Amino acid sequence: EDLDSIGRVSYSLPVFYSKDGNNGTPAEDGVKITFTSPYETVTSEVKNGKVSFALKEDMNYVVDVDDPRYSMESFPMTMKDKSEWGAGKYAFNHTSCGIS
């Protein structure tokens, strides 16, 4: 196992865009989503309406869209892997204290 992958949590999130207040339309393939922490920047592309990534556990990342065709309000997110306790892997959105 390579040292950079230790402590990373792999996850996949659906990505939607809103047009005229209508939520639920999947983002186009190729839209780039950026996850930025004080220590690294991870960019991943949307494929089949989802973005897949592997981020360091317990590190705060700001999420943003890196595509001039789209905009979004950045939000802070942290990855948690509780599989050792029989639970799953979660992406916590700090703006709502909820699971993304």
PDB file of N, CA, C and O in Angstrom, residues 15 31-36 41-44 46 51 61-67 70-77:
ATOM      1  N   VAL A  15     -23.924  14.308  -8.017  1.00  0.00           N
ATOM      2  CA  VAL A  15     -23.763  15.736  -8.284  1.00  0.00           C
ATOM      3  C   VAL A  15     -24.933  16.179  -9.164  1.00  0.00           C
ATOM      4  O   VAL A  15     -25.156  15.612 -10.231  1.00  0.00           O
ATOM      5  N   VAL A  31     -17.492  17.561 -15.542  1.00  0.00           N
ATOM      6  CA  VAL A  31     -17.479  18.704 -14.628  1.00  0.00           C
ATOM      7  C   VAL A  31     -16.485  18.384 -13.512  1.00  0.00           C
ATOM      8  O   VAL A  31     -16.528  17.303 -12.928  1.00  0.00           O
ATOM      9  N   LYS A  32     -15.590  19.307 -13.236  1.00  0.00           N
ATOM     10  CA  LYS A  32     -14.553  19.072 -12.232  1.00  0.00           C
ATOM     11  C   LYS A  32     -14.978  19.623 -10.873  1.00  0.00           C
ATOM     12  O   LYS A  32     -15.397  20.766 -10.760  1.00  0.00           O
ATOM     13  N   ILE A  33     -14.858  18.781  -9.855  1.00  0.00           N
ATOM     14  CA  ILE A  33     -15.142  19.158  -8.476  1.00  0.00           C
ATOM     15  C   ILE A  33     -13.805  19.150  -7.729  1.00  0.00           C
ATOM     16  O   ILE A  33     -13.044  18.187  -7.826  1.00  0.00           O
ATOM     17  N   THR A  34     -13.537  20.235  -6.990  1.00  0.00           N
ATOM     18  CA  THR A  34     -12.269  20.377  -6.284  1.00  0.00           C
ATOM     19  C   THR A  34     -12.495  20.323  -4.782  1.00  0.00           C
ATOM     20  O   THR A  34     -13.412  20.961  -4.263  1.00  0.00           O
ATOM     21  N   PHE A  35     -11.659  19.551  -4.096  1.00  0.00           N
ATOM     22  CA  PHE A  35     -11.671  19.423  -2.638  1.00  0.00           C
ATOM     23  C   PHE A  35     -10.337  19.977  -2.143  1.00  0.00           C
ATOM     24  O   PHE A  35      -9.286  19.424  -2.461  1.00  0.00           O
ATOM     25  N   THR A  36     -10.379  21.071  -1.371  1.00  0.00           N
ATOM     26  CA  THR A  36      -9.151  21.739  -0.950  1.00  0.00           C
ATOM     27  C   THR A  36      -9.050  21.753   0.572  1.00  0.00           C
ATOM     28  O   THR A  36      -9.978  22.182   1.260  1.00  0.00           O
ATOM     29  N   THR A  41      -4.894  19.653  -2.566  1.00  0.00           N
ATOM     30  CA  THR A  41      -6.047  19.891  -3.423  1.00  0.00           C
ATOM     31  C   THR A  41      -6.269  18.633  -4.244  1.00  0.00           C
ATOM     32  O   THR A  41      -5.339  18.126  -4.874  1.00  0.00           O
ATOM     33  N   VAL A  42      -7.500  18.121  -4.200  1.00  0.00           N
ATOM     34  CA  VAL A  42      -7.860  16.921  -4.950  1.00  0.00           C
ATOM     35  C   VAL A  42      -8.964  17.317  -5.920  1.00  0.00           C
ATOM     36  O   VAL A  42      -9.963  17.911  -5.512  1.00  0.00           O
ATOM     37  N   THR A  43      -8.771  17.020  -7.207  1.00  0.00           N
ATOM     38  CA  THR A  43      -9.774  17.318  -8.221  1.00  0.00           C
ATOM     39  C   THR A  43     -10.231  16.019  -8.850  1.00  0.00           C
ATOM     40  O   THR A  43      -9.428  15.149  -9.163  1.00  0.00           O
ATOM     41  N   SER A  44     -11.545  15.907  -9.017  1.00  0.00           N
ATOM     42  CA  SER A  44     -12.125  14.714  -9.623  1.00  0.00           C
ATOM     43  C   SER A  44     -13.216  15.140 -10.587  1.00  0.00           C
ATOM     44  O   SER A  44     -13.860  16.170 -10.389  1.00  0.00           O
ATOM     45  N   VAL A  46     -16.836  14.511 -12.706  1.00  0.00           N
ATOM     46  CA  VAL A  46     -18.126  13.843 -12.637  1.00  0.00           C
ATOM     47  C   VAL A  46     -18.209  12.805 -13.756  1.00  0.00           C
ATOM     48  O   VAL A  46     -17.856  13.081 -14.903  1.00  0.00           O
ATOM     49  N   VAL A  51     -19.385  12.001  -8.483  1.00  0.00           N
ATOM     50  CA  VAL A  51     -17.967  12.315  -8.356  1.00  0.00           C
ATOM     51  C   VAL A  51     -17.385  11.345  -7.322  1.00  0.00           C
ATOM     52  O   VAL A  51     -17.943  11.161  -6.249  1.00  0.00           O
ATOM     53  N   TYR A  61     -12.052  19.821   4.262  1.00  0.00           N
ATOM     54  CA  TYR A  61     -11.899  20.219   2.865  1.00  0.00           C
ATOM     55  C   TYR A  61     -12.999  21.202   2.503  1.00  0.00           C
ATOM     56  O   TYR A  61     -14.121  21.080   2.988  1.00  0.00           O
ATOM     57  N   VAL A  62     -12.676  22.158   1.661  1.00  0.00           N
ATOM     58  CA  VAL A  62     -13.679  23.040   1.094  1.00  0.00           C
ATOM     59  C   VAL A  62     -13.974  22.490  -0.297  1.00  0.00           C
ATOM     60  O   VAL A  62     -13.067  22.171  -1.062  1.00  0.00           O
ATOM     61  N   VAL A  63     -15.265  22.372  -0.608  1.00  0.00           N
ATOM     62  CA  VAL A  63     -15.685  21.790  -1.877  1.00  0.00           C
ATOM     63  C   VAL A  63     -16.112  22.915  -2.808  1.00  0.00           C
ATOM     64  O   VAL A  63     -16.829  23.833  -2.406  1.00  0.00           O
ATOM     65  N   ASP A  64     -15.663  22.833  -4.057  1.00  0.00           N
ATOM     66  CA  ASP A  64     -15.990  23.856  -5.044  1.00  0.00           C
ATOM     67  C   ASP A  64     -16.062  23.202  -6.414  1.00  0.00           C
ATOM     68  O   ASP A  64     -15.520  22.109  -6.620  1.00  0.00           O
ATOM     69  N   VAL A  65     -16.716  23.864  -7.342  1.00  0.00           N
ATOM     70  CA  VAL A  65     -16.779  23.372  -8.714  1.00  0.00           C
ATOM     71  C   VAL A  65     -15.720  24.121  -9.516  1.00  0.00           C
ATOM     72  O   VAL A  65     -15.573  25.332  -9.390  1.00  0.00           O
ATOM     73  N   ASP A  66     -14.945  23.377 -10.288  1.00  0.00           N
ATOM     74  CA  ASP A  66     -13.841  23.942 -11.057  1.00  0.00           C
ATOM     75  C   ASP A  66     -14.207  23.880 -12.544  1.00  0.00           C
ATOM     76  O   ASP A  66     -13.588  23.173 -13.319  1.00  0.00           O
ATOM     77  N   ASP A  67     -15.286  24.579 -12.888  1.00  0.00           N
ATOM     78  CA  ASP A  67     -15.783  24.570 -14.258  1.00  0.00           C
ATOM     79  C   ASP A  67     -16.485  25.907 -14.484  1.00  0.00           C
ATOM     80  O   ASP A  67     -17.416  26.226 -13.749  1.00  0.00           O
ATOM     81  N   TYR A  70     -20.385  26.425 -14.391  1.00  0.00           N
ATOM     82  CA  TYR A  70     -21.181  26.202 -13.192  1.00  0.00           C
ATOM     83  C   TYR A  70     -20.643  27.025 -12.033  1.00  0.00           C
ATOM     84  O   TYR A  70     -19.482  27.422 -12.022  1.00  0.00           O
ATOM     85  N   SER A  71     -21.483  27.235 -11.041  1.00  0.00           N
ATOM     86  CA  SER A  71     -21.027  27.861  -9.803  1.00  0.00           C
ATOM     87  C   SER A  71     -21.750  27.189  -8.652  1.00  0.00           C
ATOM     88  O   SER A  71     -22.800  26.575  -8.830  1.00  0.00           O
ATOM     89  N   MET A  72     -21.169  27.264  -7.489  1.00  0.00           N
ATOM     90  CA  MET A  72     -21.794  26.720  -6.297  1.00  0.00           C
ATOM     91  C   MET A  72     -21.222  27.428  -5.087  1.00  0.00           C
ATOM     92  O   MET A  72     -20.129  27.998  -5.160  1.00  0.00           O
ATOM     93  N   GLU A  73     -21.963  27.420  -4.017  1.00  0.00           N
ATOM     94  CA  GLU A  73     -21.427  27.956  -2.779  1.00  0.00           C
ATOM     95  C   GLU A  73     -20.534  26.889  -2.177  1.00  0.00           C
ATOM     96  O   GLU A  73     -20.953  25.741  -2.002  1.00  0.00           O
ATOM     97  N   SER A  74     -19.299  27.257  -1.918  1.00  0.00           N
ATOM     98  CA  SER A  74     -18.366  26.307  -1.313  1.00  0.00           C
ATOM     99  C   SER A  74     -18.864  25.904   0.065  1.00  0.00           C
ATOM    100  O   SER A  74     -19.493  26.694   0.756  1.00  0.00           O
ATOM    101  N   PHE A  75     -18.588  24.664   0.436  1.00  0.00           N
ATOM    102  CA  PHE A  75     -18.979  24.216   1.773  1.00  0.00           C
ATOM    103  C   PHE A  75     -17.886  23.332   2.349  1.00  0.00           C
ATOM    104  O   PHE A  75     -17.170  22.660   1.611  1.00  0.00           O
ATOM    105  N   PRO A  76     -17.712  23.341   3.670  1.00  0.00           N
ATOM    106  CA  PRO A  76     -16.685  22.511   4.311  1.00  0.00           C
ATOM    107  C   PRO A  76     -17.178  21.080   4.502  1.00  0.00           C
ATOM    108  O   PRO A  76     -18.347  20.839   4.810  1.00  0.00           O
ATOM    109  N   MET A  77     -16.294  20.127   4.299  1.00  0.00           N
ATOM    110  CA  MET A  77     -16.637  18.714   4.398  1.00  0.00           C
ATOM    111  C   MET A  77     -15.494  17.939   5.049  1.00  0.00           C
ATOM    112  O   MET A  77     -14.329  18.277   4.885  1.00  0.00           O
TER     113      MET A  77
END
